[in-house]
mmCIF file of C-alpha atoms in Angstrom:
data_model
loop_
_atom_site.group_PDB
_atom_site.id
_atom_site.type_symbol
_atom_site.label_atom_id
_atom_site.label_comp_id
_atom_site.label_asym_id
_atom_site.label_seq_id
_atom_site.Cartn_x
_atom_site.Cartn_y
_atom_site.Cartn_z
ATOM 1 C CA MET I 35 157.089 53.837 -60.301
ATOM 2 C CA SER I 36 158.414 50.062 -61.019
ATOM 3 C CA THR I 37 155.508 47.554 -61.115
ATOM 4 C CA THR I 38 156.381 43.488 -60.757
ATOM 5 C CA MET I 39 155.202 40.718 -63.290
ATOM 6 C CA THR I 40 156.458 37.676 -63.090
ATOM 7 C CA THR I 41 155.511 35.717 -66.148
ATOM 8 C CA GLU I 42 155.057 31.819 -66.606
ATOM 9 C CA SER I 43 158.097 32.001 -68.829
ATOM 10 C CA GLY I 44 159.667 32.721 -65.270
ATOM 11 C CA ARG I 45 160.855 36.207 -66.484
ATOM 12 C CA THR I 46 160.512 39.135 -64.070
ATOM 13 C CA GLY I 47 159.460 42.511 -64.617
ATOM 14 C CA THR I 48 160.745 44.425 -61.645
ATOM 15 C CA ASP I 49 163.283 47.042 -62.395
ATOM 16 C CA PRO I 50 164.517 45.436 -65.423
ATOM 17 C CA VAL I 51 167.680 46.471 -67.127
ATOM 18 C CA GLU I 52 166.196 48.989 -69.596
ATOM 19 C CA GLY I 53 168.914 48.769 -72.105
ATOM 20 C CA PRO I 54 168.653 49.814 -75.805
ATOM 21 C CA GLY I 55 165.538 48.064 -77.278
ATOM 22 C CA ALA I 56 164.053 47.887 -74.174
ATOM 23 C CA VAL I 57 160.042 48.636 -73.892
ATOM 24 C CA VAL I 58 158.273 49.177 -70.498
ATOM 25 C CA LEU I 59 154.780 50.114 -70.077
ATOM 26 C CA ASP I 60 154.093 50.833 -66.405
ATOM 27 C CA GLY I 61 150.249 51.238 -65.321
ATOM 28 C CA VAL I 62 149.416 52.507 -68.834
ATOM 29 C CA THR I 63 145.481 53.576 -69.466
ATOM 30 C CA LYS I 64 144.258 55.093 -72.478
ATOM 31 C CA HIS I 65 140.444 56.032 -72.795
ATOM 32 C CA TYR I 66 138.235 57.159 -76.092
ATOM 33 C CA GLY I 67 135.353 59.028 -74.581
ATOM 34 C CA GLU I 68 133.673 56.739 -72.092
ATOM 35 C CA ALA I 69 135.544 53.637 -73.649
ATOM 36 C CA THR I 70 138.601 52.249 -71.982
ATOM 37 C CA ALA I 71 140.925 51.074 -74.637
ATOM 38 C CA VAL I 72 143.885 49.967 -72.482
ATOM 39 C CA ARG I 73 143.593 49.298 -68.624
ATOM 40 C CA GLU I 74 146.242 50.008 -66.283
ATOM 41 C CA MET I 75 148.669 47.849 -68.541
ATOM 42 C CA SER I 76 152.092 46.917 -67.157
ATOM 43 C CA LEU I 77 154.404 44.833 -69.617
ATOM 44 C CA SER I 78 158.216 44.912 -69.769
ATOM 45 C CA ILE I 79 159.580 43.915 -73.128
ATOM 46 C CA GLU I 80 163.293 42.849 -73.017
ATOM 47 C CA PRO I 81 165.729 44.087 -75.698
ATOM 48 C CA GLY I 82 165.978 41.559 -78.722
ATOM 49 C CA GLU I 83 163.035 39.843 -77.751
ATOM 50 C CA PHE I 84 159.952 38.987 -80.475
ATOM 51 C CA ILE I 85 156.769 39.614 -78.678
ATOM 52 C CA SER I 86 153.347 39.200 -79.838
ATOM 53 C CA LEU I 87 150.369 41.146 -78.707
ATOM 54 C CA LEU I 88 147.596 38.474 -79.780
ATOM 55 C CA GLY I 89 143.742 39.067 -79.543
ATOM 56 C CA PRO I 90 140.680 39.623 -81.172
ATOM 57 C CA SER I 91 139.255 43.048 -82.929
ATOM 58 C CA GLY I 92 138.828 45.713 -79.835
ATOM 59 C CA CYS I 93 141.119 44.109 -77.319
ATOM 60 C CA GLY I 94 143.241 47.238 -77.117
ATOM 61 C CA LYS I 95 146.454 45.733 -78.811
ATOM 62 C CA THR I 96 146.515 48.130 -81.908
ATOM 63 C CA THR I 97 146.047 50.991 -79.489
ATOM 64 C CA THR I 98 149.064 49.595 -77.210
ATOM 65 C CA LEU I 99 151.339 49.879 -80.239
ATOM 66 C CA ARG I 100 150.323 53.138 -81.303
ATOM 67 C CA MET I 101 151.071 54.309 -77.939
ATOM 68 C CA ILE I 102 154.701 52.848 -77.961
ATOM 69 C CA ALA I 103 155.072 54.438 -81.376
ATOM 70 C CA GLY I 104 153.637 57.985 -80.308
ATOM 71 C CA PHE I 105 150.433 57.946 -82.666
ATOM 72 C CA GLU I 106 148.609 58.212 -79.444
ATOM 73 C CA GLN I 107 149.468 59.220 -76.020
ATOM 74 C CA PRO I 108 148.400 57.460 -72.511
ATOM 75 C CA ASP I 109 145.891 59.257 -70.118
ATOM 76 C CA ALA I 110 147.885 57.475 -67.096
ATOM 77 C CA GLY I 111 151.006 55.428 -66.786
ATOM 78 C CA ASP I 112 154.407 55.777 -68.416
ATOM 79 C CA ILE I 113 156.133 54.263 -71.632
ATOM 80 C CA ARG I 114 159.982 53.838 -71.624
ATOM 81 C CA VAL I 115 161.785 53.019 -74.674
ATOM 82 C CA SER I 116 165.647 52.010 -73.927
ATOM 83 C CA GLY I 117 165.188 53.403 -70.598
ATOM 84 C CA ARG I 118 163.666 56.490 -71.263
ATOM 85 C CA SER I 119 160.323 58.019 -70.902
ATOM 86 C CA VAL I 120 158.778 58.895 -74.338
ATOM 87 C CA LEU I 121 155.519 60.581 -72.899
ATOM 88 C CA GLY I 122 155.192 63.942 -74.850
ATOM 89 C CA VAL I 123 158.003 62.889 -77.369
ATOM 90 C CA PRO I 124 156.718 62.582 -81.123
ATOM 91 C CA ALA I 125 156.620 59.397 -83.090
ATOM 92 C CA TYR I 126 159.616 60.589 -85.167
ATOM 93 C CA ARG I 127 162.097 60.966 -82.546
ATOM 94 C CA ARG I 128 161.199 57.885 -80.504
ATOM 95 C CA ASP I 129 163.621 54.983 -81.251
ATOM 96 C CA VAL I 130 161.097 52.720 -82.853
ATOM 97 C CA ASN I 131 160.057 52.365 -86.560
ATOM 98 C CA THR I 132 156.671 50.954 -87.456
ATOM 99 C CA VAL I 133 155.125 48.479 -90.265
ATOM 100 C CA PHE I 134 151.611 48.544 -91.131
ATOM 101 C CA GLN I 135 149.124 46.126 -92.638
ATOM 102 C CA ALA I 136 148.738 48.915 -95.508
ATOM 103 C CA TYR I 137 152.474 49.398 -96.417
ATOM 104 C CA ALA I 138 152.074 53.005 -97.762
ATOM 105 C CA LEU I 139 154.615 53.067 -100.862
ATOM 106 C CA PHE I 140 154.840 55.862 -103.004
ATOM 107 C CA PRO I 141 153.746 54.654 -106.348
ATOM 108 C CA HIS I 142 155.601 57.115 -107.964
ATOM 109 C CA MET I 143 159.165 56.295 -106.282
ATOM 110 C CA SER I 144 161.257 53.339 -107.285
ATOM 111 C CA VAL I 145 162.207 51.108 -104.383
ATOM 112 C CA ALA I 146 165.219 52.591 -103.416
ATOM 113 C CA GLU I 147 163.567 56.067 -103.153
ATOM 114 C CA ASN I 148 161.046 54.382 -100.805
ATOM 115 C CA VAL I 149 163.479 52.926 -98.768
ATOM 116 C CA ALA I 150 165.346 56.405 -98.629
ATOM 117 C CA TYR I 151 162.470 58.642 -97.877
ATOM 118 C CA GLY I 152 162.907 58.789 -94.506
ATOM 119 C CA LEU I 153 166.703 59.223 -94.373
ATOM 120 C CA GLN I 154 166.405 62.145 -96.919
ATOM 121 C CA GLN I 155 164.058 63.898 -94.437
ATOM 122 C CA ARG I 156 166.459 63.866 -91.934
ATOM 123 C CA ARG I 157 169.233 65.288 -94.223
ATOM 124 C CA THR I 158 171.323 62.258 -93.974
ATOM 125 C CA PRO I 159 174.215 62.867 -96.322
ATOM 126 C CA LYS I 160 173.841 61.307 -99.748
ATOM 127 C CA ALA I 161 176.750 58.814 -99.297
ATOM 128 C CA GLU I 162 175.470 57.512 -96.241
ATOM 129 C CA ILE I 163 171.919 57.034 -97.695
ATOM 130 C CA ARG I 164 173.241 54.990 -100.696
ATOM 131 C CA GLU I 165 175.025 52.958 -98.231
ATOM 132 C CA ARG I 166 172.094 52.094 -95.683
ATOM 133 C CA VAL I 167 169.575 51.589 -98.594
ATOM 134 C CA ALA I 168 171.620 49.178 -100.152
ATOM 135 C CA SER I 169 172.221 47.228 -96.666
ATOM 136 C CA ALA I 170 168.658 47.384 -96.010
ATOM 137 C CA LEU I 171 167.453 46.096 -99.096
ATOM 138 C CA ASP I 172 170.479 43.262 -98.726
ATOM 139 C CA LEU I 173 168.656 42.296 -95.403
ATOM 140 C CA VAL I 174 164.930 41.451 -97.275
ATOM 141 C CA GLN I 175 166.768 40.087 -100.534
ATOM 142 C CA MET I 176 165.318 42.903 -102.605
ATOM 143 C CA ARG I 177 168.623 44.924 -103.979
ATOM 144 C CA ARG I 178 167.941 43.689 -107.320
ATOM 145 C CA PHE I 179 164.578 45.600 -107.534
ATOM 146 C CA ALA I 180 165.653 48.830 -106.376
ATOM 147 C CA ASP I 181 164.947 50.760 -109.482
ATOM 148 C CA ARG I 182 161.450 49.178 -109.754
ATOM 149 C CA LYS I 183 158.325 51.045 -108.947
ATOM 150 C CA SER I 184 156.679 49.684 -105.754
ATOM 151 C CA THR I 185 153.654 49.163 -108.260
ATOM 152 C CA GLN I 186 155.317 46.408 -110.314
ATOM 153 C CA LEU I 187 156.008 44.593 -107.076
ATOM 154 C CA SER I 188 154.012 41.214 -105.454
ATOM 155 C CA GLY I 189 152.174 41.663 -102.330
ATOM 156 C CA GLY I 190 155.045 39.936 -100.398
ATOM 157 C CA GLN I 191 157.817 41.921 -102.235
ATOM 158 C CA GLN I 192 155.896 45.117 -101.274
ATOM 159 C CA GLN I 193 155.605 43.971 -97.916
ATOM 160 C CA ARG I 194 159.949 43.644 -97.883
ATOM 161 C CA ILE I 195 159.917 46.843 -98.890
ATOM 162 C CA ALA I 196 157.851 48.399 -96.207
ATOM 163 C CA LEU I 197 160.227 46.569 -93.768
ATOM 164 C CA ALA I 198 163.472 47.671 -95.467
ATOM 165 C CA ARG I 199 162.185 51.281 -94.779
ATOM 166 C CA ALA I 200 161.346 50.890 -91.331
ATOM 167 C CA LEU I 201 164.904 49.118 -90.854
ATOM 168 C CA VAL I 202 167.033 51.541 -92.642
ATOM 169 C CA ASN I 203 166.740 53.894 -89.813
ATOM 170 C CA ARG I 204 168.149 51.251 -87.632
ATOM 171 C CA PRO I 205 165.729 51.551 -84.714
ATOM 172 C CA SER I 206 166.116 49.626 -81.409
ATOM 173 C CA VAL I 207 162.229 48.783 -81.643
ATOM 174 C CA LEU I 208 160.261 47.570 -84.549
ATOM 175 C CA LEU I 209 156.584 47.608 -84.146
ATOM 176 C CA LEU I 210 154.662 45.494 -86.676
ATOM 177 C CA ASP I 211 150.952 46.106 -86.826
ATOM 178 C CA GLU I 212 149.348 43.189 -88.655
ATOM 179 C CA PRO I 213 151.713 43.482 -91.467
ATOM 180 C CA LEU I 214 150.995 40.143 -93.249
ATOM 181 C CA GLY I 215 147.563 40.073 -92.853
ATOM 182 C CA ALA I 216 146.900 41.111 -96.641
ATOM 183 C CA LEU I 217 148.952 38.275 -97.801
ATOM 184 C CA ASP I 218 147.575 34.909 -99.089
ATOM 185 C CA ARG I 219 148.037 32.104 -96.852
ATOM 186 C CA GLN I 220 151.162 30.452 -98.618
ATOM 187 C CA LEU I 221 152.972 33.845 -98.882
ATOM 188 C CA ARG I 222 152.047 34.626 -95.169
ATOM 189 C CA GLU I 223 153.484 31.607 -93.854
ATOM 190 C CA GLU I 224 156.929 31.906 -95.911
ATOM 191 C CA MET I 225 156.984 35.853 -94.414
ATOM 192 C CA GLN I 226 156.401 34.603 -90.870
ATOM 193 C CA LEU I 227 159.737 32.362 -91.432
ATOM 194 C CA GLU I 228 161.487 35.071 -92.941
ATOM 195 C CA LEU I 229 160.541 37.756 -90.087
ATOM 196 C CA LYS I 230 161.950 35.597 -87.447
ATOM 197 C CA LEU I 231 164.879 34.843 -88.871
ATOM 198 C CA LEU I 232 165.330 38.646 -90.047
ATOM 199 C CA GLN I 233 164.450 39.602 -86.215
ATOM 200 C CA SER I 234 166.939 37.079 -85.147
ATOM 201 C CA ARG I 235 169.925 38.052 -87.447
ATOM 202 C CA LEU I 236 169.072 41.593 -86.589
ATOM 203 C CA GLY I 237 168.654 41.009 -82.715
ATOM 204 C CA ILE I 238 166.479 44.010 -82.080
ATOM 205 C CA THR I 239 163.429 44.005 -80.443
ATOM 206 C CA PHE I 240 160.204 43.220 -82.354
ATOM 207 C CA VAL I 241 156.526 44.103 -80.777
ATOM 208 C CA PHE I 242 154.286 42.388 -83.257
ATOM 209 C CA VAL I 243 150.293 42.724 -82.976
ATOM 210 C CA THR I 244 148.009 40.113 -84.809
ATOM 211 C CA HIS I 245 144.702 38.324 -84.341
ATOM 212 C CA ASP I 246 145.830 35.451 -86.168
ATOM 213 C CA GLN I 247 146.911 32.639 -83.314
ATOM 214 C CA GLY I 248 148.964 30.912 -85.828
ATOM 215 C CA GLU I 249 151.461 33.771 -86.414
ATOM 216 C CA ALA I 250 151.991 34.558 -82.739
ATOM 217 C CA LEU I 251 152.471 30.925 -82.228
ATOM 218 C CA SER I 252 155.021 30.182 -84.980
ATOM 219 C CA MET I 253 157.410 33.507 -84.183
ATOM 220 C CA SER I 254 157.301 34.847 -80.711
ATOM 221 C CA ASP I 255 159.346 34.525 -77.706
ATOM 222 C CA ARG I 256 156.367 35.365 -75.747
ATOM 223 C CA ILE I 257 152.762 35.915 -76.530
ATOM 224 C CA ALA I 258 150.345 38.855 -74.485
ATOM 225 C CA ILE I 259 147.162 37.417 -74.950
ATOM 226 C CA MET I 260 144.637 40.588 -74.632
ATOM 227 C CA ARG I 261 141.044 41.101 -73.149
ATOM 228 C CA ASP I 262 139.436 44.059 -72.836
ATOM 229 C CA GLY I 263 142.498 46.159 -72.474
ATOM 230 C CA ARG I 264 144.156 43.978 -70.295
ATOM 231 C CA ILE I 265 146.766 41.135 -70.340
ATOM 232 C CA GLU I 266 145.080 37.911 -69.645
ATOM 233 C CA GLN I 267 148.229 35.814 -69.881
ATOM 234 C CA LEU I 268 151.725 36.197 -70.992
ATOM 235 C CA ALA I 269 154.137 33.696 -71.605
ATOM 236 C CA ASP I 270 155.786 31.551 -74.184
ATOM 237 C CA ALA I 271 153.997 29.924 -77.197
ATOM 238 C CA ASP I 272 154.165 26.242 -75.449
ATOM 239 C CA THR I 273 152.889 27.625 -72.282
ATOM 240 C CA VAL I 274 149.748 29.448 -73.567
ATOM 241 C CA TYR I 275 148.823 26.230 -75.777
ATOM 242 C CA ALA I 276 149.316 23.789 -73.348
ATOM 243 C CA ARG I 277 148.658 25.498 -70.120
ATOM 244 C CA PRO I 278 146.391 28.444 -70.407
ATOM 245 C CA SER I 279 145.549 30.385 -67.597
ATOM 246 C CA SER I 280 141.648 30.692 -68.285
ATOM 247 C CA ALA I 281 138.792 29.344 -70.569
ATOM 248 C CA TYR I 282 139.241 32.356 -72.735
ATOM 249 C CA VAL I 283 142.803 31.763 -73.399
ATOM 250 C CA ALA I 284 142.336 28.333 -74.030
ATOM 251 C CA ALA I 285 139.464 29.117 -76.372
ATOM 252 C CA PHE I 286 141.419 31.875 -78.280
ATOM 253 C CA VAL I 287 144.401 30.217 -78.501
ATOM 254 C CA GLY I 288 144.203 26.902 -80.895
ATOM 255 C CA GLN I 289 140.429 25.182 -80.924
ATOM 256 C CA GLN I 290 138.915 23.404 -77.888
ATOM 257 C CA ASN I 291 135.849 20.987 -77.109
ATOM 258 C CA PHE I 292 134.246 22.901 -74.373
ATOM 259 C CA ILE I 293 131.616 21.197 -71.917
ATOM 260 C CA GLU I 294 129.904 22.406 -69.163
ATOM 261 C CA GLY I 295 128.652 20.755 -65.967
ATOM 262 C CA ALA I 296 128.950 20.551 -62.215
ATOM 263 C CA LEU I 297 131.938 20.443 -60.463
ATOM 264 C CA THR I 298 132.222 17.016 -58.581
ATOM 265 C CA ALA I 299 132.689 17.116 -54.970
ATOM 266 C CA SER I 300 136.649 16.138 -55.457
ATOM 267 C CA ARG I 301 136.610 19.861 -57.710
ATOM 268 C CA ASP I 302 139.024 17.317 -60.225
ATOM 269 C CA GLY I 303 135.849 16.708 -62.627
ATOM 270 C CA ILE I 304 132.283 17.666 -63.902
ATOM 271 C CA ALA I 305 128.976 15.971 -64.067
ATOM 272 C CA THR I 306 127.106 16.571 -67.457
ATOM 273 C CA ALA I 307 124.457 15.318 -69.042
ATOM 274 C CA HIS I 308 126.724 12.838 -71.123
ATOM 275 C CA GLY I 309 128.726 11.593 -68.108
ATOM 276 C CA ILE I 310 131.610 12.442 -66.365
ATOM 277 C CA VAL I 311 134.586 14.397 -67.667
ATOM 278 C CA GLN I 312 137.654 13.793 -65.541
ATOM 279 C CA ALA I 313 140.705 16.010 -65.080
ATOM 280 C CA THR I 314 144.046 14.679 -63.315
ATOM 281 C CA THR I 315 144.086 18.407 -61.770
ATOM 282 C CA ALA I 316 141.543 19.342 -59.308
ATOM 283 C CA ARG I 317 140.345 23.091 -58.725
ATOM 284 C CA PRO I 318 140.094 23.669 -55.015
ATOM 285 C CA ASP I 319 139.704 27.259 -55.627
ATOM 286 C CA LEU I 320 136.348 26.624 -57.371
ATOM 287 C CA PRO I 321 133.349 25.550 -55.207
ATOM 288 C CA ALA I 322 131.959 21.878 -55.611
ATOM 289 C CA GLY I 323 129.033 21.874 -57.411
ATOM 290 C CA SER I 324 129.308 25.021 -59.112
ATOM 291 C CA VAL I 325 129.244 25.172 -63.110
ATOM 292 C CA ALA I 326 132.320 24.752 -64.802
ATOM 293 C CA GLN I 327 133.884 24.271 -68.120
ATOM 294 C CA ALA I 328 135.967 21.117 -69.245
ATOM 295 C CA ALA I 329 138.382 21.690 -72.089
ATOM 296 C CA ILE I 330 139.677 18.993 -74.478
ATOM 297 C CA ARG I 331 141.992 19.713 -77.204
ATOM 298 C CA PRO I 332 140.452 18.197 -80.934
ATOM 299 C CA GLU I 333 144.240 16.534 -81.308
ATOM 300 C CA PHE I 334 143.342 14.529 -77.817
ATOM 301 C CA VAL I 335 139.619 13.039 -78.861
ATOM 302 C CA GLU I 336 140.031 9.464 -80.315
ATOM 303 C CA VAL I 337 137.202 8.530 -82.410
ATOM 304 C CA ALA I 338 136.256 5.400 -82.993
ATOM 305 C CA ASP I 339 133.049 2.821 -84.213
ATOM 306 C CA ALA I 340 130.794 2.360 -81.364
ATOM 307 C CA SER I 341 130.605 -1.227 -81.454
ATOM 308 C CA ALA I 342 134.512 -1.142 -80.564
ATOM 309 C CA ALA I 343 133.424 0.599 -76.922
ATOM 310 C CA GLY I 344 131.969 -2.176 -75.043
ATOM 311 C CA GLU I 345 128.847 -2.542 -72.825
ATOM 312 C CA ASP I 346 130.544 -0.303 -70.124
ATOM 313 C CA ALA I 347 130.878 2.690 -72.161
ATOM 314 C CA PRO I 348 128.121 4.748 -70.598
ATOM 315 C CA THR I 349 129.473 4.777 -67.198
ATOM 316 C CA ARG I 350 132.943 5.623 -68.226
ATOM 317 C CA PRO I 351 134.526 8.886 -67.639
ATOM 318 C CA ASN I 352 135.917 10.945 -70.436
ATOM 319 C CA LEU I 353 133.982 8.995 -73.078
ATOM 320 C CA VAL I 354 130.954 10.084 -74.809
ATOM 321 C CA ARG I 355 128.535 8.428 -77.691
ATOM 322 C CA GLY I 356 127.463 10.151 -80.593
ATOM 323 C CA THR I 357 126.658 10.381 -84.455
ATOM 324 C CA LEU I 358 129.064 11.414 -87.146
ATOM 325 C CA ILE I 359 128.044 14.208 -89.290
ATOM 326 C CA GLY I 360 130.795 15.448 -90.683
ATOM 327 C CA VAL I 361 134.323 14.128 -92.052
ATOM 328 C CA SER I 362 137.140 16.655 -93.343
ATOM 329 C CA HIS I 363 140.421 15.738 -94.936
ATOM 330 C CA LEU I 364 142.900 18.479 -93.882
ATOM 331 C CA GLY I 365 145.686 17.159 -95.357
ATOM 332 C CA GLU I 366 148.194 15.826 -92.302
ATOM 333 C CA THR I 367 145.014 15.253 -90.317
ATOM 334 C CA MET I 368 141.121 13.880 -90.558
ATOM 335 C CA GLN I 369 138.706 15.737 -88.697
ATOM 336 C CA TYR I 370 135.396 14.513 -87.360
ATOM 337 C CA LEU I 371 132.505 16.052 -86.234
ATOM 338 C CA VAL I 372 130.532 14.371 -83.896
ATOM 339 C CA ARG I 373 126.632 15.221 -82.765
ATOM 340 C CA VAL I 374 126.187 14.049 -79.013
ATOM 341 C CA GLY I 375 122.591 14.503 -78.099
ATOM 342 C CA ASP I 376 120.953 17.942 -78.677
ATOM 343 C CA ASP I 377 123.123 20.333 -76.954
ATOM 344 C CA LEU I 378 127.146 19.056 -77.516
ATOM 345 C CA SER I 379 129.185 18.916 -80.424
ATOM 346 C CA VAL I 380 132.779 17.261 -80.469
ATOM 347 C CA ILE I 381 135.822 17.667 -82.982
ATOM 348 C CA ALA I 382 138.184 15.313 -83.251
ATOM 349 C CA ARG I 383 141.280 15.286 -85.056
ATOM 350 C CA ARG I 384 143.559 12.365 -85.960
ATOM 351 C CA PRO I 385 146.846 11.881 -87.741
ATOM 352 C CA THR I 386 145.901 11.161 -91.615
ATOM 353 C CA PRO I 387 147.787 7.794 -91.773
ATOM 354 C CA ASP I 388 146.165 6.411 -88.583
ATOM 355 C CA ALA I 389 142.788 7.905 -89.068
ATOM 356 C CA PRO I 390 139.978 5.492 -88.590
ATOM 357 C CA ARG I 391 137.702 5.355 -91.669
ATOM 358 C CA LEU I 392 134.371 6.549 -90.618
ATOM 359 C CA ALA I 393 131.610 7.767 -92.470
ATOM 360 C CA VAL I 394 128.805 10.492 -92.083
ATOM 361 C CA GLY I 395 125.714 8.816 -89.984
ATOM 362 C CA ASP I 396 127.996 6.320 -88.137
ATOM 363 C CA GLU I 397 127.238 5.976 -84.470
ATOM 364 C CA VAL I 398 130.685 6.517 -82.735
ATOM 365 C CA VAL I 399 132.385 7.144 -79.216
ATOM 366 C CA CYS I 400 134.813 9.841 -78.281
ATOM 367 C CA SER I 401 137.294 9.349 -75.580
ATOM 368 C CA TRP I 402 139.884 11.353 -74.207
ATOM 369 C CA ARG I 403 142.626 10.922 -71.463
ATOM 370 C CA THR I 404 142.367 12.520 -67.913
ATOM 371 C CA GLU I 405 145.384 14.143 -68.567
ATOM 372 C CA SER I 406 144.141 15.964 -71.584
ATOM 373 C CA VAL I 407 141.077 17.539 -69.671
ATOM 374 C CA GLN I 408 141.461 21.206 -68.388
ATOM 375 C CA LEU I 409 139.177 22.677 -66.019
ATOM 376 C CA PHE I 410 138.059 26.609 -65.725
ATOM 377 C CA ALA I 411 135.694 28.756 -64.038
ATOM 378 C CA LEU I 412 132.689 29.162 -66.079
ATOM 379 C CA ASP I 413 133.138 31.975 -68.911
ATOM 380 C CA ALA I 414 130.254 32.691 -71.301
ATOM 381 C CA ALA I 415 132.536 34.384 -73.682
ATOM 382 C CA ALA I 416 134.735 31.428 -73.637
ATOM 383 C CA ALA I 417 131.911 28.818 -74.244
ATOM 384 C CA GLU I 418 130.436 30.810 -77.064
ATOM 385 C CA ALA I 419 133.878 30.908 -78.911
ATOM 386 C CA GLY I 420 134.659 27.206 -78.325
ATOM 387 C CA TYR I 421 131.087 26.012 -79.029
ATOM 388 C CA VAL I 422 130.108 24.358 -82.391
ATOM 389 C CA GLU I 423 126.718 24.370 -83.613
ATOM 390 C CA PRO I 424 125.246 21.238 -84.426
ATOM 391 C CA PRO I 425 123.335 21.068 -87.962
ATOM 392 C CA THR I 426 119.490 21.125 -87.343
ATOM 393 C CA ASN I 427 118.969 18.290 -89.874
#
């Protein structure tokens, strides 16, 4: 049975051309006892696409990857790889390879022997093994380390060898289960760029599992943001960041200032204890007077000394007055944490060259434009994720 899924990037999952590298999940469900890890998931991944499954622990992303790989079997639905159903097909017979966070290299083997291991198990001719191992090591720029033991390599070098070991089998689909999680920040950022360049050069399908939004945003053609075993939103990076489909996505991708209030009669703003928060886009699907959430990203919040606000400040929408309780230098930006009353904290980030020079304890005003405000139905989980606890002293 074919399912239809139209994403915000304009792609349609109806009867896709399932050539080499295509992956289709059709109504897939997976239970562990009474717990449901994946719920009726339908997803079409195009050949040569770099797609990320993004979400918190327990959302079902790794279970989804393991079902594609063949390490788990779905309880319902179908999975097709390169146009063929893989239900019941063991992992070693699928046209996929997997790279894990734990690289699982054999410490007693050289780099070349680690990469060659899978080919040897398949009884590939020795001459072909030598050629393919050299080619795979060239892809990850590790050929000069071929004779070293894996224990003599850095974390980043081990990650490259794990990639070469997966690529040497020439799969149509490469599955990556948080492979950068063990690396330090600088090396992780370098490897993000290398992975994307490698995928572009090879043209094979990458399915990447991560809980790190930065990784997903920087590398992916599309991102599937998962929640409770389902896909909450599927779109390109720009769409999920600028036009999240729900408060949950808004909270998980990037950072938000969430403010709760009663939806106004025009349904394009909320009334709060700190004033009106006004948006440009109304929510006719939500009843006037219902509790809703306004979301404003920190980079859209201006912060200034309260003396610059003017006498009409208390009546102006999209402006709150508070006390500056924290200033952080983040390199290219300055971050300000402002306490507003007893129940709200607002984060503002400004480019360092243009950032106002303010000190902790200053009375300030925070403001933002109407086009920077997004309105969502109340979501307790998103509110908790986006809330910044103000200090008690």
